[in-house]
Amino acid sequence: MLKLYTDTKFLTEAYRKKVFPLLFDLHFLKNTELLSYYKLVDEVEKSDIVVFPIDYSQFIKFREAFKSLLQLAKKHDKPIWIYTGSDYGFTTYIKNSYTFRLGGFDSKLNDTTFIMPSFVNDPYISYLSNGFSVLEQENQLSIGFVGHAKSGVLKYLKEFLSHLKYKLKRWLGLILADAQPFYPSSIKRAGYLHKLQLSKALKTNFILRNNYRAGVQTEAYKQKSTQEFYNNIFNNAYIFCSRGVGNFSVRFYETLAVGRIPVLLNTDCRLPLNDSIDWSKHIILLDDRKKESLEQQIVAFHNSKSNEAFKELQKSNRKLWETHLMRPSYFIKIHDAFLNS
């Protein structure tokens, strides 16, 4: 069991949406499974780890509380767990600390940075009521996508202006975020999808939106668009996934939750638990710098599988999501990794 010490003044409803995800389960939800692996203690001397209670970019604004917790950790030589949320994330340089974030560039992240999955709800509870089942392998593989993908000059200008706004806010110190180059994600995504649509070897089932979440405004339309999204994943063995504003894909985790096969465009991303998960056994990782086209890389992977292996892969991906990528299971794996390190 790992004993955690934090500033409990921040474990209130006012900070509920900003709290370190593990603390959310321990304090707010009282998750019984996690409580057998972690315990919140009220004395730093009794702890194994000091945890910054809320998102780093918010916690640092409370200077006295931040300084006090940091000094306690240093005084008692306790490692610090830091959560930095949002699309971009932020690299801290605090000694003896470990950072948990959603994305970032693998080549720039150190060994004490842990990528968290996007914690999505089980789609078989909310949207796919018939339950999990596998698809049979077909000679012509099917690849799906529902989402925001739009090209054009106006779209490029809109995304470029959004990037300039981010850079200005960062320069002015209004946000704490790592620097990253301009990446017009919607335009890039539209370009890759268009290339795949031209392929005769692929059966593409794409629904391209001009806006994020189809621009829906009402709860009814949100429900409808999400249902359409999950139906598309369920009905296609492969799902195209690429980064958004941040260097990670929520769709990647939604695909695994359904038990399908993500086709992930590699943009120097780091995946969760990469020291213990052999991701090459679960996904197609596309590299647009290779001599082989994206289509050829997808087809080669598909043709390397027998029908039985193809079905087992879908079962394995669903199982992987349940045992490693749901919030409680992820932090159990983190618990084990820290005890064994």
mmCIF file of C-alpha atoms in Angstrom:
data_model
loop_
_atom_site.group_PDB
_atom_site.id
_atom_site.type_symbol
_atom_site.label_atom_id
_atom_site.label_comp_id
_atom_site.label_asym_id
_atom_site.label_seq_id
_atom_site.Cartn_x
_atom_site.Cartn_y
_atom_site.Cartn_z
ATOM 1 C CA MET A 1 0.000 0.000 0.000
ATOM 2 C CA LEU A 2 1.168 3.523 -0.788
ATOM 3 C CA LYS A 3 0.433 6.238 1.750
ATOM 4 C CA LEU A 4 -0.281 9.673 0.325
ATOM 5 C CA TYR A 5 -0.109 13.075 1.968
ATOM 6 C CA THR A 6 -1.721 16.161 0.441
ATOM 7 C CA ASP A 7 -3.242 19.500 1.339
ATOM 8 C CA THR A 8 -6.812 18.441 2.057
ATOM 9 C CA LYS A 9 -8.078 22.040 2.029
ATOM 10 C CA PHE A 10 -8.231 21.649 -1.755
ATOM 11 C CA LEU A 11 -10.285 18.456 -1.639
ATOM 12 C CA THR A 12 -13.582 20.328 -1.785
ATOM 13 C CA GLU A 13 -16.369 20.776 -4.307
ATOM 14 C CA ALA A 14 -14.810 24.076 -5.413
ATOM 15 C CA TYR A 15 -11.800 22.212 -6.830
ATOM 16 C CA ARG A 16 -13.537 18.967 -7.776
ATOM 17 C CA LYS A 17 -12.884 19.395 -11.518
ATOM 18 C CA LYS A 18 -9.216 20.288 -11.001
ATOM 19 C CA VAL A 19 -8.213 17.638 -8.479
ATOM 20 C CA PHE A 20 -5.518 15.047 -9.154
ATOM 21 C CA PRO A 21 -7.531 12.149 -10.707
ATOM 22 C CA LEU A 22 -6.322 9.597 -8.160
ATOM 23 C CA LEU A 23 -7.383 11.838 -5.284
ATOM 24 C CA PHE A 24 -10.782 12.213 -6.937
ATOM 25 C CA ASP A 25 -11.340 8.465 -6.642
ATOM 26 C CA LEU A 26 -9.933 8.219 -3.141
ATOM 27 C CA HIS A 27 -11.596 11.252 -1.581
ATOM 28 C CA PHE A 28 -14.755 11.998 -3.542
ATOM 29 C CA LEU A 29 -15.770 8.564 -4.859
ATOM 30 C CA LYS A 30 -14.268 6.449 -2.059
ATOM 31 C CA ASN A 31 -13.368 3.780 -4.617
ATOM 32 C CA THR A 32 -13.066 0.616 -2.542
ATOM 33 C CA GLU A 33 -10.702 -1.090 -4.978
ATOM 34 C CA LEU A 34 -8.218 1.787 -4.951
ATOM 35 C CA LEU A 35 -8.520 2.202 -1.193
ATOM 36 C CA SER A 36 -6.893 -1.207 -0.827
ATOM 37 C CA TYR A 37 -3.827 0.125 -2.668
ATOM 38 C CA TYR A 38 -3.650 3.741 -1.475
ATOM 39 C CA LYS A 39 -4.316 5.487 1.809
ATOM 40 C CA LEU A 40 -4.555 9.208 2.554
ATOM 41 C CA VAL A 41 -2.673 10.065 5.745
ATOM 42 C CA ASP A 42 -2.789 13.262 7.786
ATOM 43 C CA GLU A 43 0.909 13.391 8.695
ATOM 44 C CA VAL A 44 3.619 13.807 6.090
ATOM 45 C CA GLU A 45 6.035 11.703 8.171
ATOM 46 C CA LYS A 46 3.769 8.675 7.718
ATOM 47 C CA SER A 47 3.494 9.105 3.956
ATOM 48 C CA ASP A 48 5.355 7.505 1.075
ATOM 49 C CA ILE A 49 4.454 10.234 -1.400
ATOM 50 C CA VAL A 50 3.382 13.885 -1.278
ATOM 51 C CA VAL A 51 0.700 14.726 -3.849
ATOM 52 C CA PHE A 52 -0.080 18.194 -5.165
ATOM 53 C CA PRO A 53 -3.875 18.166 -4.723
ATOM 54 C CA ILE A 54 -4.956 19.962 -7.897
ATOM 55 C CA ASP A 55 -3.656 20.770 -11.363
ATOM 56 C CA TYR A 56 -0.177 22.286 -11.076
ATOM 57 C CA SER A 57 -1.106 25.399 -13.082
ATOM 58 C CA GLN A 58 -3.857 26.135 -10.540
ATOM 59 C CA PHE A 59 -2.056 25.054 -7.383
ATOM 60 C CA ILE A 60 0.966 27.285 -8.005
ATOM 61 C CA LYS A 61 -1.355 30.322 -7.825
ATOM 62 C CA PHE A 62 -1.842 29.588 -4.114
ATOM 63 C CA ARG A 63 1.706 30.584 -3.244
ATOM 64 C CA GLU A 64 1.666 29.895 0.479
ATOM 65 C CA ALA A 65 -0.022 26.507 0.156
ATOM 66 C CA PHE A 66 2.240 25.551 -2.747
ATOM 67 C CA LYS A 67 5.412 26.608 -0.950
ATOM 68 C CA SER A 68 4.374 24.913 2.283
ATOM 69 C CA LEU A 69 3.655 21.534 0.659
ATOM 70 C CA LEU A 70 6.820 21.706 -1.439
ATOM 71 C CA GLN A 71 8.960 22.450 1.617
ATOM 72 C CA LEU A 72 7.338 19.637 3.595
ATOM 73 C CA ALA A 73 8.187 17.184 0.836
ATOM 74 C CA LYS A 74 11.787 18.383 0.702
ATOM 75 C CA LYS A 75 12.204 18.407 4.478
ATOM 76 C CA HIS A 76 11.045 14.807 4.808
ATOM 77 C CA ASP A 77 12.620 13.649 1.535
ATOM 78 C CA LYS A 78 9.319 12.544 0.017
ATOM 79 C CA PRO A 79 8.774 12.182 -3.730
ATOM 80 C CA ILE A 80 6.100 14.472 -5.182
ATOM 81 C CA TRP A 81 3.336 13.494 -7.592
ATOM 82 C CA ILE A 82 2.205 16.329 -9.845
ATOM 83 C CA TYR A 83 -0.826 16.457 -12.127
ATOM 84 C CA THR A 84 -0.744 18.811 -15.092
ATOM 85 C CA GLY A 85 -3.916 18.671 -17.158
ATOM 86 C CA SER A 86 -5.221 20.422 -20.286
ATOM 87 C CA ASP A 87 -4.351 19.740 -23.915
ATOM 88 C CA TYR A 88 -0.778 20.965 -23.648
ATOM 89 C CA GLY A 89 0.480 19.960 -20.227
ATOM 90 C CA PHE A 90 3.471 21.490 -18.496
ATOM 91 C CA THR A 91 6.950 20.210 -17.707
ATOM 92 C CA THR A 92 8.026 20.955 -14.144
ATOM 93 C CA TYR A 93 11.622 20.820 -12.976
ATOM 94 C CA ILE A 94 11.024 20.109 -9.316
ATOM 95 C CA LYS A 95 13.560 17.634 -7.976
ATOM 96 C CA ASN A 96 12.319 14.230 -6.849
ATOM 97 C CA SER A 97 8.976 14.714 -8.593
ATOM 98 C CA TYR A 98 6.852 12.689 -10.999
ATOM 99 C CA THR A 99 4.500 14.342 -13.461
ATOM 100 C CA PHE A 100 1.217 12.863 -14.691
ATOM 101 C CA ARG A 101 -0.133 14.360 -17.911
ATOM 102 C CA LEU A 102 -2.316 13.471 -20.906
ATOM 103 C CA GLY A 103 0.153 14.105 -23.703
ATOM 104 C CA GLY A 104 3.430 15.587 -24.773
ATOM 105 C CA PHE A 105 6.290 14.761 -27.109
ATOM 106 C CA ASP A 106 8.038 11.527 -26.253
ATOM 107 C CA SER A 107 11.451 12.767 -27.376
ATOM 108 C CA LYS A 108 11.201 15.681 -24.939
ATOM 109 C CA LEU A 109 9.715 13.913 -21.916
ATOM 110 C CA ASN A 110 11.898 12.526 -19.150
ATOM 111 C CA ASP A 111 11.613 9.169 -17.406
ATOM 112 C CA THR A 112 9.681 10.659 -14.499
ATOM 113 C CA THR A 113 6.799 11.748 -16.725
ATOM 114 C CA PHE A 114 3.829 9.397 -16.836
ATOM 115 C CA ILE A 115 1.210 9.619 -19.540
ATOM 116 C CA MET A 116 -2.321 9.137 -18.284
ATOM 117 C CA PRO A 117 -5.036 7.730 -20.520
ATOM 118 C CA SER A 118 -8.033 9.867 -21.293
ATOM 119 C CA PHE A 119 -10.391 8.290 -18.789
ATOM 120 C CA VAL A 120 -13.552 7.524 -20.759
ATOM 121 C CA ASN A 121 -16.757 5.931 -19.539
ATOM 122 C CA ASP A 122 -17.516 2.369 -20.566
ATOM 123 C CA PRO A 123 -19.369 2.705 -23.909
ATOM 124 C CA TYR A 124 -21.100 -0.635 -23.361
ATOM 125 C CA ILE A 125 -22.925 0.844 -20.399
ATOM 126 C CA SER A 126 -23.977 4.124 -21.999
ATOM 127 C CA TYR A 127 -24.222 3.586 -25.766
ATOM 128 C CA LEU A 128 -23.667 0.005 -26.926
ATOM 129 C CA SER A 129 -26.323 -1.885 -25.019
ATOM 130 C CA ASN A 130 -25.958 -5.136 -26.991
ATOM 131 C CA GLY A 131 -22.620 -5.756 -25.316
ATOM 132 C CA PHE A 132 -19.153 -6.564 -26.546
ATOM 133 C CA SER A 133 -18.665 -8.839 -29.536
ATOM 134 C CA VAL A 134 -15.894 -9.254 -32.083
ATOM 135 C CA LEU A 135 -15.973 -8.675 -35.819
ATOM 136 C CA GLU A 136 -14.936 -11.365 -38.280
ATOM 137 C CA GLN A 137 -11.947 -10.681 -40.487
ATOM 138 C CA GLU A 138 -12.776 -9.562 -44.011
ATOM 139 C CA ASN A 139 -10.581 -9.586 -47.117
ATOM 140 C CA GLN A 140 -11.193 -5.864 -47.544
ATOM 141 C CA LEU A 141 -10.618 -4.334 -44.141
ATOM 142 C CA SER A 142 -12.975 -1.671 -42.856
ATOM 143 C CA ILE A 143 -11.690 1.469 -41.202
ATOM 144 C CA GLY A 144 -13.936 4.004 -39.513
ATOM 145 C CA PHE A 145 -13.820 7.588 -38.350
ATOM 146 C CA VAL A 146 -16.377 10.065 -37.065
ATOM 147 C CA GLY A 147 -15.124 13.477 -36.088
ATOM 148 C CA HIS A 148 -13.750 16.904 -36.764
ATOM 149 C CA ALA A 149 -11.790 17.035 -40.032
ATOM 150 C CA LYS A 150 -11.924 20.077 -42.273
ATOM 151 C CA SER A 151 -9.513 21.656 -44.735
ATOM 152 C CA GLY A 152 -9.388 24.959 -46.602
ATOM 153 C CA VAL A 153 -7.759 28.362 -46.301
ATOM 154 C CA LEU A 154 -10.271 29.755 -43.815
ATOM 155 C CA LYS A 155 -9.882 26.742 -41.558
ATOM 156 C CA TYR A 156 -6.101 27.069 -41.725
ATOM 157 C CA LEU A 157 -6.282 30.743 -40.760
ATOM 158 C CA LYS A 158 -8.636 29.965 -37.882
ATOM 159 C CA GLU A 159 -6.303 27.313 -36.481
ATOM 160 C CA PHE A 160 -3.251 29.529 -36.985
ATOM 161 C CA LEU A 161 -4.907 32.405 -35.112
ATOM 162 C CA SER A 162 -5.812 30.012 -32.317
ATOM 163 C CA HIS A 163 -2.161 28.948 -32.129
ATOM 164 C CA LEU A 164 -0.998 32.582 -32.012
ATOM 165 C CA LYS A 165 -3.429 33.225 -29.155
ATOM 166 C CA TYR A 166 -1.971 30.256 -27.274
ATOM 167 C CA LYS A 167 1.591 31.536 -27.843
ATOM 168 C CA LEU A 168 0.656 35.033 -26.669
ATOM 169 C CA LYS A 169 -1.005 33.722 -23.504
ATOM 170 C CA ARG A 170 2.033 31.588 -22.810
ATOM 171 C CA TRP A 171 4.423 34.515 -23.397
ATOM 172 C CA LEU A 172 2.381 36.756 -21.103
ATOM 173 C CA GLY A 173 2.372 34.084 -18.422
ATOM 174 C CA LEU A 174 -1.410 33.714 -18.506
ATOM 175 C CA ILE A 175 -1.132 29.961 -18.948
ATOM 176 C CA LEU A 176 1.432 27.379 -17.883
ATOM 177 C CA ALA A 177 2.001 25.154 -20.893
ATOM 178 C CA ASP A 178 4.856 23.616 -22.811
ATOM 179 C CA ALA A 179 5.857 25.201 -26.099
ATOM 180 C CA GLN A 180 4.841 23.325 -29.193
ATOM 181 C CA PRO A 181 4.947 24.042 -32.925
ATOM 182 C CA PHE A 182 1.878 24.948 -34.943
ATOM 183 C CA TYR A 183 -0.049 21.822 -35.892
ATOM 184 C CA PRO A 184 -3.371 22.358 -37.709
ATOM 185 C CA SER A 185 -4.849 19.087 -36.467
ATOM 186 C CA SER A 186 -8.188 19.255 -38.275
ATOM 187 C CA ILE A 187 -6.544 20.041 -41.620
ATOM 188 C CA LYS A 188 -3.882 17.348 -41.180
ATOM 189 C CA ARG A 189 -6.556 14.837 -40.222
ATOM 190 C CA ALA A 190 -8.682 15.715 -43.237
ATOM 191 C CA GLY A 191 -5.676 15.238 -45.532
ATOM 192 C CA TYR A 192 -4.805 11.795 -44.196
ATOM 193 C CA LEU A 193 -8.422 10.661 -44.302
ATOM 194 C CA HIS A 194 -8.772 11.840 -47.905
ATOM 195 C CA LYS A 195 -5.745 9.749 -48.917
ATOM 196 C CA LEU A 196 -7.240 6.685 -47.248
ATOM 197 C CA GLN A 197 -10.594 7.260 -48.954
ATOM 198 C CA LEU A 198 -8.883 7.021 -52.346
ATOM 199 C CA SER A 199 -7.573 3.536 -51.575
ATOM 200 C CA LYS A 200 -9.272 0.572 -53.241
ATOM 201 C CA ALA A 201 -7.821 -1.768 -50.628
ATOM 202 C CA LEU A 202 -9.730 -0.135 -47.774
ATOM 203 C CA LYS A 203 -13.431 0.104 -47.043
ATOM 204 C CA THR A 204 -13.625 3.548 -45.467
ATOM 205 C CA ASN A 205 -16.597 4.493 -43.320
ATOM 206 C CA PHE A 206 -15.865 8.124 -42.540
ATOM 207 C CA ILE A 207 -18.224 10.813 -41.282
ATOM 208 C CA LEU A 208 -16.369 14.122 -41.346
ATOM 209 C CA ARG A 209 -17.556 17.006 -39.181
ATOM 210 C CA ASN A 210 -16.866 20.680 -39.741
ATOM 211 C CA ASN A 211 -16.805 21.329 -35.994
ATOM 212 C CA TYR A 212 -15.804 19.507 -32.841
ATOM 213 C CA ARG A 213 -18.629 17.189 -31.691
ATOM 214 C CA ALA A 214 -20.500 18.211 -34.862
ATOM 215 C CA GLY A 215 -21.035 21.655 -33.344
ATOM 216 C CA VAL A 216 -23.933 20.359 -31.250
ATOM 217 C CA GLN A 217 -25.556 22.724 -28.779
ATOM 218 C CA THR A 218 -28.296 20.693 -27.118
ATOM 219 C CA GLU A 219 -28.066 17.602 -24.945
ATOM 220 C CA ALA A 220 -30.272 15.662 -27.373
ATOM 221 C CA TYR A 221 -27.982 16.361 -30.326
ATOM 222 C CA LYS A 222 -24.944 15.575 -28.192
ATOM 223 C CA GLN A 223 -26.460 12.203 -27.326
ATOM 224 C CA LYS A 224 -27.258 11.531 -30.987
ATOM 225 C CA SER A 225 -23.790 12.466 -32.258
ATOM 226 C CA THR A 226 -22.084 10.395 -29.550
ATOM 227 C CA GLN A 227 -24.276 7.407 -30.386
ATOM 228 C CA GLU A 228 -23.313 7.748 -34.045
ATOM 229 C CA PHE A 229 -19.664 7.996 -33.015
ATOM 230 C CA TYR A 230 -19.700 4.777 -30.988
ATOM 231 C CA ASN A 231 -21.774 2.901 -33.563
ATOM 232 C CA ASN A 232 -19.067 3.689 -36.103
ATOM 233 C CA ILE A 233 -16.345 2.333 -33.821
ATOM 234 C CA PHE A 234 -18.340 -0.802 -33.041
ATOM 235 C CA ASN A 235 -19.037 -1.568 -36.708
ATOM 236 C CA ASN A 236 -15.454 -1.117 -37.945
ATOM 237 C CA ALA A 237 -12.486 -3.216 -36.872
ATOM 238 C CA TYR A 238 -10.025 -0.370 -37.377
ATOM 239 C CA ILE A 239 -10.430 3.260 -36.328
ATOM 240 C CA PHE A 240 -8.202 6.086 -37.547
ATOM 241 C CA CYS A 241 -6.811 8.118 -34.639
ATOM 242 C CA SER A 242 -4.651 11.226 -34.723
ATOM 243 C CA ARG A 243 -3.744 13.958 -32.278
ATOM 244 C CA GLY A 244 -5.797 17.072 -31.628
ATOM 245 C CA VAL A 245 -4.614 20.380 -30.159
ATOM 246 C CA GLY A 246 -2.622 18.392 -27.618
ATOM 247 C CA ASN A 247 -0.356 15.557 -28.707
ATOM 248 C CA PHE A 248 -2.750 12.751 -27.781
ATOM 249 C CA SER A 249 -5.997 11.230 -29.035
ATOM 250 C CA VAL A 250 -9.076 10.617 -26.886
ATOM 251 C CA ARG A 251 -10.503 8.526 -29.755
ATOM 252 C CA PHE A 252 -7.570 6.144 -29.256
ATOM 253 C CA TYR A 253 -8.871 5.174 -25.802
ATOM 254 C CA GLU A 254 -12.505 5.112 -26.898
ATOM 255 C CA THR A 255 -11.534 2.628 -29.610
ATOM 256 C CA LEU A 256 -9.783 0.346 -27.121
ATOM 257 C CA ALA A 257 -12.781 0.594 -24.786
ATOM 258 C CA VAL A 258 -15.018 -0.755 -27.558
ATOM 259 C CA GLY A 259 -12.509 -3.521 -28.277
ATOM 260 C CA ARG A 260 -11.451 -2.378 -31.709
ATOM 261 C CA ILE A 261 -8.031 -1.618 -33.203
ATOM 262 C CA PRO A 262 -6.687 1.950 -33.174
ATOM 263 C CA VAL A 263 -4.781 3.072 -36.253
ATOM 264 C CA LEU A 264 -2.678 5.768 -34.627
ATOM 265 C CA LEU A 265 -0.657 8.313 -36.550
ATOM 266 C CA ASN A 266 2.641 8.626 -34.699
ATOM 267 C CA THR A 267 3.370 12.277 -33.917
ATOM 268 C CA ASP A 268 6.153 11.614 -31.405
ATOM 269 C CA CYS A 269 3.559 10.624 -28.828
ATOM 270 C CA ARG A 270 4.166 8.633 -25.656
ATOM 271 C CA LEU A 271 1.534 6.084 -24.709
ATOM 272 C CA PRO A 272 0.534 5.133 -21.147
ATOM 273 C CA LEU A 273 2.447 2.443 -19.260
ATOM 274 C CA ASN A 274 4.819 2.056 -22.192
ATOM 275 C CA ASP A 275 7.303 0.166 -20.012
ATOM 276 C CA SER A 276 4.815 -2.624 -19.332
ATOM 277 C CA ILE A 277 2.514 -2.619 -22.383
ATOM 278 C CA ASP A 278 3.820 -3.817 -25.736
ATOM 279 C CA TRP A 279 1.706 -1.448 -27.783
ATOM 280 C CA SER A 280 2.802 -3.026 -31.073
ATOM 281 C CA LYS A 281 0.623 -6.012 -30.135
ATOM 282 C CA HIS A 282 -2.502 -3.884 -29.790
ATOM 283 C CA ILE A 283 -2.461 -1.096 -32.375
ATOM 284 C CA ILE A 284 -1.224 -0.024 -35.780
ATOM 285 C CA LEU A 285 1.279 2.784 -35.333
ATOM 286 C CA LEU A 286 1.495 4.646 -38.626
ATOM 287 C CA ASP A 287 4.650 6.461 -39.687
ATOM 288 C CA ASP A 288 4.188 8.880 -42.586
ATOM 289 C CA ARG A 289 7.977 9.068 -43.031
ATOM 290 C CA LYS A 290 8.211 5.441 -44.117
ATOM 291 C CA LYS A 291 8.622 4.402 -47.731
ATOM 292 C CA GLU A 292 5.406 2.398 -47.444
ATOM 293 C CA SER A 293 2.226 4.448 -47.706
ATOM 294 C CA LEU A 294 -0.212 4.627 -44.802
ATOM 295 C CA GLU A 295 -2.528 2.342 -46.744
ATOM 296 C CA GLN A 296 0.241 -0.231 -47.235
ATOM 297 C CA GLN A 297 1.124 -0.163 -43.536
ATOM 298 C CA ILE A 298 -2.510 -0.803 -42.569
ATOM 299 C CA VAL A 299 -3.012 -3.584 -45.121
ATOM 300 C CA ALA A 300 0.256 -5.296 -44.135
ATOM 301 C CA PHE A 301 -0.841 -5.415 -40.496
ATOM 302 C CA HIS A 302 -4.277 -6.758 -41.426
ATOM 303 C CA ASN A 303 -2.886 -9.454 -43.714
ATOM 304 C CA SER A 304 -0.469 -10.630 -41.026
ATOM 305 C CA LYS A 305 -3.390 -11.807 -38.870
ATOM 306 C CA SER A 306 -5.365 -15.015 -39.142
ATOM 307 C CA ASN A 307 -9.094 -14.746 -38.475
ATOM 308 C CA GLU A 308 -8.608 -16.199 -34.992
ATOM 309 C CA ALA A 309 -5.740 -13.830 -34.200
ATOM 310 C CA PHE A 310 -7.836 -10.944 -35.510
ATOM 311 C CA LYS A 311 -10.685 -11.804 -33.149
ATOM 312 C CA GLU A 312 -8.333 -12.396 -30.231
ATOM 313 C CA LEU A 313 -6.808 -8.960 -30.782
ATOM 314 C CA GLN A 314 -10.211 -7.324 -30.348
ATOM 315 C CA LYS A 315 -10.771 -9.256 -27.112
ATOM 316 C CA SER A 316 -7.270 -8.365 -25.953
ATOM 317 C CA ASN A 317 -7.825 -4.654 -26.600
ATOM 318 C CA ARG A 318 -11.058 -4.609 -24.638
ATOM 319 C CA LYS A 319 -9.313 -6.459 -21.810
ATOM 320 C CA LEU A 320 -6.354 -4.060 -21.936
ATOM 321 C CA TRP A 321 -8.679 -1.106 -21.481
ATOM 322 C CA GLU A 322 -10.372 -2.775 -18.512
ATOM 323 C CA THR A 323 -7.159 -3.854 -16.765
ATOM 324 C CA HIS A 324 -4.835 -0.925 -17.556
ATOM 325 C CA LEU A 325 -6.643 2.145 -18.895
ATOM 326 C CA MET A 326 -9.699 2.689 -16.725
ATOM 327 C CA ARG A 327 -8.920 5.110 -13.924
ATOM 328 C CA PRO A 328 -8.803 2.631 -11.006
ATOM 329 C CA SER A 329 -6.899 -0.010 -12.980
ATOM 330 C CA TYR A 330 -4.392 2.542 -14.293
ATOM 331 C CA PHE A 331 -3.508 3.779 -10.819
ATOM 332 C CA ILE A 332 -3.210 0.206 -9.564
ATOM 333 C CA LYS A 333 -0.580 -0.357 -12.253
ATOM 334 C CA ILE A 334 1.135 2.874 -11.180
ATOM 335 C CA HIS A 335 1.045 1.644 -7.568
ATOM 336 C CA ASP A 336 2.737 -1.611 -8.569
ATOM 337 C CA ALA A 337 5.333 0.179 -10.694
ATOM 338 C CA PHE A 338 6.339 2.454 -7.807
ATOM 339 C CA LEU A 339 6.581 -0.361 -5.297
ATOM 340 C CA ASN A 340 8.737 -2.375 -7.683
ATOM 341 C CA SER A 341 10.988 0.496 -8.738
#
